[in-house]
PDB file of C-alpha atoms in Angstrom:
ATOM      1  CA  UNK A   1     -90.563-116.859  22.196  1.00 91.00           C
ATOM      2  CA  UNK A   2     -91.090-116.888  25.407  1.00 92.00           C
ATOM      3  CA  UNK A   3     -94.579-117.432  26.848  1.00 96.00           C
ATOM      4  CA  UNK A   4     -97.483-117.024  30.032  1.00 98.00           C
ATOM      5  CA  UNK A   5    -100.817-117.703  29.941  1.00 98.00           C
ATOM      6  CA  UNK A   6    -102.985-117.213  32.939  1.00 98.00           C
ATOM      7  CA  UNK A   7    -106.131-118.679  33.676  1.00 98.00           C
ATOM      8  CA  UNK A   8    -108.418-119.409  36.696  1.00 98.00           C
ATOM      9  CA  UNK A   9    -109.902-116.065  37.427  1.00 98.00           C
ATOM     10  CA  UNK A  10    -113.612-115.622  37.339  1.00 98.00           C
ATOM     11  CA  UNK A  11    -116.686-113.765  39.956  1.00 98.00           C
ATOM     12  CA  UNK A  12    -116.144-114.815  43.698  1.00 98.00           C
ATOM     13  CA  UNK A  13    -118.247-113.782  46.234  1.00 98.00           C
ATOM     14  CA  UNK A  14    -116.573-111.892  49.866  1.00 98.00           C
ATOM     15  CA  UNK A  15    -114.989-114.456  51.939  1.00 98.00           C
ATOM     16  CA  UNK A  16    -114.446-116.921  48.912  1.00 98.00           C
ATOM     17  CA  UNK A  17    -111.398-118.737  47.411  1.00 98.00           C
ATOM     18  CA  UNK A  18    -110.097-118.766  43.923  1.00 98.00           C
ATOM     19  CA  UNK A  19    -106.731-120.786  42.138  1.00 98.00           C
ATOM     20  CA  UNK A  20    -105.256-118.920  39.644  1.00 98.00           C
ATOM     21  CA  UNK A  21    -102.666-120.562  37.296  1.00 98.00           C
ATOM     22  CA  UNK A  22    -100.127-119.662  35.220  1.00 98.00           C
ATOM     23  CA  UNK A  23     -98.147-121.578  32.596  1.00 98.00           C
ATOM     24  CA  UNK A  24     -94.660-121.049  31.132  1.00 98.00           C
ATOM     25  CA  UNK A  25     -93.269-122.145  27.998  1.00 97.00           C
ATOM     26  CA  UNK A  26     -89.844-121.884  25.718  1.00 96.00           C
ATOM     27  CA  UNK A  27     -87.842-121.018  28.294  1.00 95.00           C
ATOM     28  CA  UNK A  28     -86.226-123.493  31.455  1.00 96.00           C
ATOM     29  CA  UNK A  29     -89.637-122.657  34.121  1.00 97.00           C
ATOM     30  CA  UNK A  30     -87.274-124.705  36.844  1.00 97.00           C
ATOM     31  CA  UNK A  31     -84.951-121.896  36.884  1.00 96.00           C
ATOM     32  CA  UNK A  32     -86.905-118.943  37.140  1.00 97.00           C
ATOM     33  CA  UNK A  33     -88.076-116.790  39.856  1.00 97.00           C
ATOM     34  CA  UNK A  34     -91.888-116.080  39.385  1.00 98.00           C
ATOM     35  CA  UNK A  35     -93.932-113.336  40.584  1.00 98.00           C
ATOM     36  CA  UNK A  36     -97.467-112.071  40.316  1.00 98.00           C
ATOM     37  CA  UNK A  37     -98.577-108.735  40.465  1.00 98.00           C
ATOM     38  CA  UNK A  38    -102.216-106.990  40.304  1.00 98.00           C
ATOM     39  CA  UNK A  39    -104.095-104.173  38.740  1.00 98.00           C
ATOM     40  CA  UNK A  40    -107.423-102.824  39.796  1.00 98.00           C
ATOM     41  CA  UNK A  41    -109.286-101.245  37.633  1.00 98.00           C
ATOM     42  CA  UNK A  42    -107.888 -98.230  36.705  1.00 97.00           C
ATOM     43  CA  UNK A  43    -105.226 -98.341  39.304  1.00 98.00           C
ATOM     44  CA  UNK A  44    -101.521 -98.836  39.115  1.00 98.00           C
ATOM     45  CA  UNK A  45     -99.879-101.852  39.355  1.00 98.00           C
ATOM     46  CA  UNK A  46     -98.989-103.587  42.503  1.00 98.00           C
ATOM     47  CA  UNK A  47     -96.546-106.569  43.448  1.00 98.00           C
ATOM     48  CA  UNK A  48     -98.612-109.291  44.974  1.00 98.00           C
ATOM     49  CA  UNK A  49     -95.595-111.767  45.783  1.00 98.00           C
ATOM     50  CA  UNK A  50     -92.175-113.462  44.751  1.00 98.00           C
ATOM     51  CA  UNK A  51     -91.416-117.417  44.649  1.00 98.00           C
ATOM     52  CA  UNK A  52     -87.789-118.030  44.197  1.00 97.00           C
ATOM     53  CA  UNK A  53     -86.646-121.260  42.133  1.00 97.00           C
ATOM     54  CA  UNK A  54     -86.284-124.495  44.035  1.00 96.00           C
ATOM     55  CA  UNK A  55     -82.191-123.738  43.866  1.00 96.00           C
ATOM     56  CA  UNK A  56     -82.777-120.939  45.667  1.00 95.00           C
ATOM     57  CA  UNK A  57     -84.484-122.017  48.371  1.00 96.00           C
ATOM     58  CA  UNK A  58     -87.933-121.927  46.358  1.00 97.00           C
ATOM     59  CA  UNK A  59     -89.143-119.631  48.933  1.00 97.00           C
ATOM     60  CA  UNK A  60     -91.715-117.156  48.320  1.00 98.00           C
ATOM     61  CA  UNK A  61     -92.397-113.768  49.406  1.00 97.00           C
ATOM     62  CA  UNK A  62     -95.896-111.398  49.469  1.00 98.00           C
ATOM     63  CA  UNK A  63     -96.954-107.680  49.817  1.00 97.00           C
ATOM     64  CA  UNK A  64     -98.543-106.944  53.310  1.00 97.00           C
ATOM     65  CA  UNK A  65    -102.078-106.400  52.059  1.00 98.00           C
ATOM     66  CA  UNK A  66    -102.021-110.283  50.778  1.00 98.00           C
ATOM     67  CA  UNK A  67     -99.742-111.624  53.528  1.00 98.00           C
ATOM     68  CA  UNK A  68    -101.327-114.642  55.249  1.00 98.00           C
ATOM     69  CA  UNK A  69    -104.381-114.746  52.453  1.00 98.00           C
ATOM     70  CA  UNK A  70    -102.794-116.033  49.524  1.00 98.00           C
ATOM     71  CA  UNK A  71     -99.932-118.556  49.016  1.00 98.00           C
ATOM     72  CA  UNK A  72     -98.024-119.025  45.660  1.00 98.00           C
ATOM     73  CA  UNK A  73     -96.295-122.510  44.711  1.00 98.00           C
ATOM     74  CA  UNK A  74     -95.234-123.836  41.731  1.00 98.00           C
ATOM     75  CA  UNK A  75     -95.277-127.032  40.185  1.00 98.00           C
ATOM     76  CA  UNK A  76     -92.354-127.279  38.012  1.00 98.00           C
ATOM     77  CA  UNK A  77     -92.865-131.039  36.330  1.00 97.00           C
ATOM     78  CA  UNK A  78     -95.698-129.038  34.330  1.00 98.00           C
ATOM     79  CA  UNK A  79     -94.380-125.386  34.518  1.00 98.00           C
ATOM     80  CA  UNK A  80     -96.850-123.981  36.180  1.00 98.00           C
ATOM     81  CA  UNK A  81     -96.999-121.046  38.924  1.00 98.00           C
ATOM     82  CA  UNK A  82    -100.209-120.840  41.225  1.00 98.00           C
ATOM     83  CA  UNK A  83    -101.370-118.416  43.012  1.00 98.00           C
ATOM     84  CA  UNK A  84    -103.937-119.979  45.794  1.00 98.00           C
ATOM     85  CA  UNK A  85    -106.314-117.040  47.267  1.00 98.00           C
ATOM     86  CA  UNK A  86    -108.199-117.282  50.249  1.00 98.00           C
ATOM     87  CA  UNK A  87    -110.438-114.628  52.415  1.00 98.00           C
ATOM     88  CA  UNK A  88    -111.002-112.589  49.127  1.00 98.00           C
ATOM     89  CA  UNK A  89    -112.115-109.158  49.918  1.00 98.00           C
ATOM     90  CA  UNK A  90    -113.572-106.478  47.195  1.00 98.00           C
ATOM     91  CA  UNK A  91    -110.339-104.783  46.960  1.00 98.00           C
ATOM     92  CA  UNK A  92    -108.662-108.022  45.567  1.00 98.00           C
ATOM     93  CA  UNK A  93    -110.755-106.923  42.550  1.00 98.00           C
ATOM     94  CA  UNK A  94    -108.285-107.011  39.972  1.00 98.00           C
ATOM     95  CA  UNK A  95    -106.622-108.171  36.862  1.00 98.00           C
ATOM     96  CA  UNK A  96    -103.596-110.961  37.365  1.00 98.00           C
ATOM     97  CA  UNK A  97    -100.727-110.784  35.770  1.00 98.00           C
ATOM     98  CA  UNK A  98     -98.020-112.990  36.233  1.00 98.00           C
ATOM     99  CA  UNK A  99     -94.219-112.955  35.387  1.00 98.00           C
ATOM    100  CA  UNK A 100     -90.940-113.560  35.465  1.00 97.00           C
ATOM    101  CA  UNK A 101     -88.043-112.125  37.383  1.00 97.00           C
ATOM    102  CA  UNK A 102     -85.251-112.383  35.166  1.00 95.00           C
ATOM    103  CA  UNK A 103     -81.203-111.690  36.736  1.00 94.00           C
ATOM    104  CA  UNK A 104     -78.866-109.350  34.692  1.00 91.00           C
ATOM    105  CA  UNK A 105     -75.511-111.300  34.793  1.00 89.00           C
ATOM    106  CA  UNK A 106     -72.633-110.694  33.282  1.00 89.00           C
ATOM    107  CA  UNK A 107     -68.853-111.203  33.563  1.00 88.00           C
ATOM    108  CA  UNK A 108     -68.420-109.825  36.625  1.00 88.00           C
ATOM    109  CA  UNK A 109     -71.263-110.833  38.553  1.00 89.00           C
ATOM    110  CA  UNK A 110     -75.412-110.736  38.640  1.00 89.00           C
ATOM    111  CA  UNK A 111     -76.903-107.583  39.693  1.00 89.00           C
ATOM    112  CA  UNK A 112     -80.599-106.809  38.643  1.00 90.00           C
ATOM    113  CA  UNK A 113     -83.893-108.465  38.918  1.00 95.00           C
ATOM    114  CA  UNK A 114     -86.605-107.289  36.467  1.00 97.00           C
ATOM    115  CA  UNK A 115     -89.703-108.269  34.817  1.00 98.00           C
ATOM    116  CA  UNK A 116     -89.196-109.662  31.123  1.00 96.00           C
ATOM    117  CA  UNK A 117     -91.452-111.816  30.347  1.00 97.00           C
ATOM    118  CA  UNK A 118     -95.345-110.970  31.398  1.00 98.00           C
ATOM    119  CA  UNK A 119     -98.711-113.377  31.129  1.00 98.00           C
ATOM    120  CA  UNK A 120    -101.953-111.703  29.566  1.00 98.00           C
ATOM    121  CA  UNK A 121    -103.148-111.508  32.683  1.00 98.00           C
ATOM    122  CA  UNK A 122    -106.676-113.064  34.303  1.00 98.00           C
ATOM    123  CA  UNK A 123    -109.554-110.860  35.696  1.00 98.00           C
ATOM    124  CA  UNK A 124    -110.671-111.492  39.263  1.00 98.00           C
ATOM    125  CA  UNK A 125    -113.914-109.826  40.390  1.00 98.00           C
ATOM    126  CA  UNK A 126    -114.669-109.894  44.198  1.00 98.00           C
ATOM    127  CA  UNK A 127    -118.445-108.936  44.268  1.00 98.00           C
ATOM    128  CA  UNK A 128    -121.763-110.310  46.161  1.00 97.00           C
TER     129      UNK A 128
ATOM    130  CA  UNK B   1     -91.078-100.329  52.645  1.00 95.00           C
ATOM    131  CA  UNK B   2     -89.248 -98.702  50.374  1.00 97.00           C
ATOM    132  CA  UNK B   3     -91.670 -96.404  47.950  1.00 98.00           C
ATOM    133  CA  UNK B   4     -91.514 -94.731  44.779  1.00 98.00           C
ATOM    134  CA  UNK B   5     -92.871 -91.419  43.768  1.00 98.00           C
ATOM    135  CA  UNK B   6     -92.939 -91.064  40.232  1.00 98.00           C
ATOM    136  CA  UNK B   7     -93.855 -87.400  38.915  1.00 97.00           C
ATOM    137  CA  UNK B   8     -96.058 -86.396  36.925  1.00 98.00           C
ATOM    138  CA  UNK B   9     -98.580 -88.236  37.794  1.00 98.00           C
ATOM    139  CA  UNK B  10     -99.986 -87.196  33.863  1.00 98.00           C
ATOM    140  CA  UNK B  11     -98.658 -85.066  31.142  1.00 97.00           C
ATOM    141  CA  UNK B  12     -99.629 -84.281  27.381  1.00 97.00           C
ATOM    142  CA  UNK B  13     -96.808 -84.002  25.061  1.00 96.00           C
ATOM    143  CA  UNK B  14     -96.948 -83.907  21.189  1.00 96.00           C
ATOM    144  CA  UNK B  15     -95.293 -85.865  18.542  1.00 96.00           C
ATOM    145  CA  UNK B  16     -91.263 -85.174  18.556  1.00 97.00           C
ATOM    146  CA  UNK B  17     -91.439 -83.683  22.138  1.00 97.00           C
ATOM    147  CA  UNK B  18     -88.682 -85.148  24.343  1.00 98.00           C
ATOM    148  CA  UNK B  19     -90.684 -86.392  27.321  1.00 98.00           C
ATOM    149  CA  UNK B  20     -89.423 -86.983  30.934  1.00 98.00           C
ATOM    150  CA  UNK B  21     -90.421 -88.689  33.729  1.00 98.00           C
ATOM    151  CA  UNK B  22     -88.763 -89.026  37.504  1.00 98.00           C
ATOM    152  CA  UNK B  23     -89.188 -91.490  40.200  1.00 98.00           C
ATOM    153  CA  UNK B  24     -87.420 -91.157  43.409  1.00 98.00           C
ATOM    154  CA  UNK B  25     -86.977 -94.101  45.746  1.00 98.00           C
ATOM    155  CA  UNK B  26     -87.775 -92.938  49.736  1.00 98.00           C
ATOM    156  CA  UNK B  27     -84.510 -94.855  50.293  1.00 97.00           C
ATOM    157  CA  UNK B  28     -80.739 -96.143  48.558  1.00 96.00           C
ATOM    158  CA  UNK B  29     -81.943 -98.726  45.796  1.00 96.00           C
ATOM    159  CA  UNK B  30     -78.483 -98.655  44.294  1.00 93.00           C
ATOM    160  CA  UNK B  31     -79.089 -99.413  40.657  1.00 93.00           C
ATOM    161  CA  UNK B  32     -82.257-101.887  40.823  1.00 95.00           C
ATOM    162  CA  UNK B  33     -84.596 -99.421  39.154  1.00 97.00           C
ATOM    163  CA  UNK B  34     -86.800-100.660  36.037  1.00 98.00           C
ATOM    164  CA  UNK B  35     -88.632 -99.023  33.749  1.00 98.00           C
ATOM    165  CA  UNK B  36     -92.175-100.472  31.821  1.00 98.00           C
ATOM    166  CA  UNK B  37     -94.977 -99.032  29.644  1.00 98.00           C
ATOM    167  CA  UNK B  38     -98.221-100.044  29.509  1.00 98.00           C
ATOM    168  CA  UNK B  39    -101.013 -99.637  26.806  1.00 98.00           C
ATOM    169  CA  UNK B  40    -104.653 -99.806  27.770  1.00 97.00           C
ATOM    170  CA  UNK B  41    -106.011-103.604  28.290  1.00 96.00           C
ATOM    171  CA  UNK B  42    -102.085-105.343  27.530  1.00 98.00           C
ATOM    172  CA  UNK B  43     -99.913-106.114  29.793  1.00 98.00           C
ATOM    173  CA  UNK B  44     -96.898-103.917  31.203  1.00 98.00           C
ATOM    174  CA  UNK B  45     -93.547-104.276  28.696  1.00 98.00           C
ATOM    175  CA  UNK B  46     -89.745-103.782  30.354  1.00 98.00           C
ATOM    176  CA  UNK B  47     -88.457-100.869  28.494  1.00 98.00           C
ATOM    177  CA  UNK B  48     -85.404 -99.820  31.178  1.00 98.00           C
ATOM    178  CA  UNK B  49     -83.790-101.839  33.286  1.00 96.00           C
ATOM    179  CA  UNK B  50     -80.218-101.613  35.691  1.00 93.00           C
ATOM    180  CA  UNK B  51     -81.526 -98.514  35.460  1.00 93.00           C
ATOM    181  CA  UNK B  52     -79.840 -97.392  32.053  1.00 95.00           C
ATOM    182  CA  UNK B  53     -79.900-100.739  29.908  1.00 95.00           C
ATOM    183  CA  UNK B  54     -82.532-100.872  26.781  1.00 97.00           C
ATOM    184  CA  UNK B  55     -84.339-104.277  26.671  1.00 96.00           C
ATOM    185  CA  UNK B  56     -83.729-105.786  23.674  1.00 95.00           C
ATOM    186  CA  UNK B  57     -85.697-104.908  20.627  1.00 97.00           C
ATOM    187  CA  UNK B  58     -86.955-101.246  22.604  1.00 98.00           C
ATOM    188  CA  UNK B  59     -85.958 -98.408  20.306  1.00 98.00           C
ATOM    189  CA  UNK B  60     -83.141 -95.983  21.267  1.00 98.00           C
ATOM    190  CA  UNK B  61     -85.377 -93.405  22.126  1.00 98.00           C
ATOM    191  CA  UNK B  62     -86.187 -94.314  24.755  1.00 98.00           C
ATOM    192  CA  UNK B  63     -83.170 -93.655  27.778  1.00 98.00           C
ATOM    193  CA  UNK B  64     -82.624 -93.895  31.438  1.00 98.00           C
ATOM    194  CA  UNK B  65     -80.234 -92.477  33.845  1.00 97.00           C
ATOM    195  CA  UNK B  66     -79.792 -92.792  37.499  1.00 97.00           C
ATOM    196  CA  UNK B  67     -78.250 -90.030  40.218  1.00 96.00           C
ATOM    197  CA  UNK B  68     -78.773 -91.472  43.891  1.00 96.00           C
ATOM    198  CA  UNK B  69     -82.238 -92.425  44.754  1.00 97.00           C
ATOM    199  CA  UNK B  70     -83.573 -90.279  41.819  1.00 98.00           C
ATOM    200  CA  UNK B  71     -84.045 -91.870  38.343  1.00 98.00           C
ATOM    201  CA  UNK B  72     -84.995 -90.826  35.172  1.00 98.00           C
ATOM    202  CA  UNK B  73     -87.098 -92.034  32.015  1.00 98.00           C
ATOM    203  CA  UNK B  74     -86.434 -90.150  28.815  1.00 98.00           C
ATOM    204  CA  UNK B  75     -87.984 -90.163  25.313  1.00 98.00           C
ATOM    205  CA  UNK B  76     -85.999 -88.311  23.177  1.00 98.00           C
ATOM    206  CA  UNK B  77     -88.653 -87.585  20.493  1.00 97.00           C
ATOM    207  CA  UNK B  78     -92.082 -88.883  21.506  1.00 97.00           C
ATOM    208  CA  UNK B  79     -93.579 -91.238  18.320  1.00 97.00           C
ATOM    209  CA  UNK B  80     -97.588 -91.971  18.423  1.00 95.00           C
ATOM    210  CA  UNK B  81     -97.264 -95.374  19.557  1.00 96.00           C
ATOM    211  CA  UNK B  82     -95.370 -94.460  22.704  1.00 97.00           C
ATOM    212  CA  UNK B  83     -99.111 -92.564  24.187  1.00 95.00           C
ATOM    213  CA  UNK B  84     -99.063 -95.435  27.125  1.00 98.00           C
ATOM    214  CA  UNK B  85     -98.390 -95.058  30.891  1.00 98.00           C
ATOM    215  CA  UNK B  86     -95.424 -95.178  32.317  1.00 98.00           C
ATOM    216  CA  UNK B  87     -93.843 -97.376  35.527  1.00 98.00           C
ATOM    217  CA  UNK B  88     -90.869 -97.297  37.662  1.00 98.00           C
ATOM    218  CA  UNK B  89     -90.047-100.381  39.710  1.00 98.00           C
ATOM    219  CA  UNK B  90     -87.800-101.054  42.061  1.00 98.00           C
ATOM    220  CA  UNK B  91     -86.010-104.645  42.679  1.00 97.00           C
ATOM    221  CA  UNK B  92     -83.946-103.645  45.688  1.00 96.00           C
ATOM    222  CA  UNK B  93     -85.890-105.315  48.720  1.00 95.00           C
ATOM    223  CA  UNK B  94     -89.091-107.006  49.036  1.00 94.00           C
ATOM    224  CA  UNK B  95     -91.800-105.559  48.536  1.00 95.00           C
ATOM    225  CA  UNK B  96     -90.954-104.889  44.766  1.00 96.00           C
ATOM    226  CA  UNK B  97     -92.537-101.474  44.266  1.00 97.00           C
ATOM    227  CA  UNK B  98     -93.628 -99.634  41.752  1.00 98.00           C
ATOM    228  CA  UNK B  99     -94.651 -96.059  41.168  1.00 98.00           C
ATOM    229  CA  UNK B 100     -97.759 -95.008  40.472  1.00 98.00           C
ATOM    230  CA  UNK B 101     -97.666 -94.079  37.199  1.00 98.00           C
ATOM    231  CA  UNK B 102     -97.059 -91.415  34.411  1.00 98.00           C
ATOM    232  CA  UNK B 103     -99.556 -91.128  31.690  1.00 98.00           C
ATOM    233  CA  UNK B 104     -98.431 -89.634  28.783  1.00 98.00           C
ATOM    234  CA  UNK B 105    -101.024 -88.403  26.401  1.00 95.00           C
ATOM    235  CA  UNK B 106    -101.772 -86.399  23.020  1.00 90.00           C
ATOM    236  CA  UNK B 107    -101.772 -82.611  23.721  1.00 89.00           C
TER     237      UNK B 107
END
């Protein structure tokens, strides 16, 4: 089965930094696009960013209110996704979820990105 | 951005009620339109995705159709472990969007 554990999230004070990591198993990590998305407490869900896989382009992508403040890498020797936050503010108050974006493919071609495989998720807590 | 209004925002259905839920993308999304559910303190679980394919091992229930930038969620005969809240997401263009939500509770 296919697996995700977070870890790393904790209390930060305003202003601080925090690492959060996530770790895949049972399935090829090096070939997967992985994304993280939030959820403050009792709030919706929200799409914090995208990194592609290293064969495509292993670029990564973020939602405007996180743009600039956090940066997501990967280290795939150890199959892990980060997710590096800087300048936290209150409303980063969340839990962390991360996942993958798997591709519908078939015969004819691939189409659809979606989310198949989610972590537990990690609580963050942005509080003086 | 694109954005997604999912309606309603809540509703209360009982046991064997078919149960449906809209979102409609502010823009063309073509067919990049998933569907989760969510129980209190668990993570979100793909029901829908493409926007009419059941993941595997989700029960046949549960349904989704697409018409233009409006899409639609569909339990055919609501069971007691399907009380959860609802999401629509779309995959179309960065930012990947969701909807706000639909939860569906015990009348």
């Amino acid at each position: 089965e296919v697996q995700l554990a977070e870890s790393g999230g904790g209390l930060v004070k305003p202003g601080g930094s925090l690492r959060l990591s996530c770790v895949g198993s049972r399935f090829t990590f090096s070939n997967a696009w992985m994304s993280w998305v939030r959820q403050a407490p009792g709030k919706g869900l929200e799409w914090v960013g995208l990194i592609k896989s290293n064969s495509d382009g292993g670029t990564a992508d973020y939602a405007a209110p996180v743009q600039g403040r956090f940066t997501i890498s990967r280290d795939d020797s150890k199959n892990i996704l980060f997710l590096q936050m800087k300048s936290l503010r209150t409303e980063d108050t969340a839990v962390y979820f991360c996942a993958t974006a798997a591709l519908f493919c078939d015969g004819g071609g691939c189409y659809w990105r979606y989310f198949d495989t989610w972590g537990q998720g990690t609580p963050v807590t942005v509080s003086s | 951005d694109i954005q997604m209004s999912q309606s309603p925002s809540s509703l209360s259905a009982s046991v064997g009620e078919r149960v449906t839920i809209t979102c409609r993308a502010s823009q063309s999304i073509t067919r990049d339109l998933n569907w989760y559910q969510q129980k209190p303190g668990k993570a979100p679980k793909l029901l829908i995705y493409g926007p009419s394919i059941l993941q595997s091992g989700v029960p046949s229930r549960f349904s989704g159709t697409a018409s233009g930038t409006d899409f639609t969620l569909t339990i055919s005969s609501l069971q007691p472990e399907d009380f959860a809240t609802y999401y629509c997401q779309q995959t179309y263009d960065m930012p990947w969007t969701f909807g706000q939500g639909t939860k569906v509770d015990l009348k």
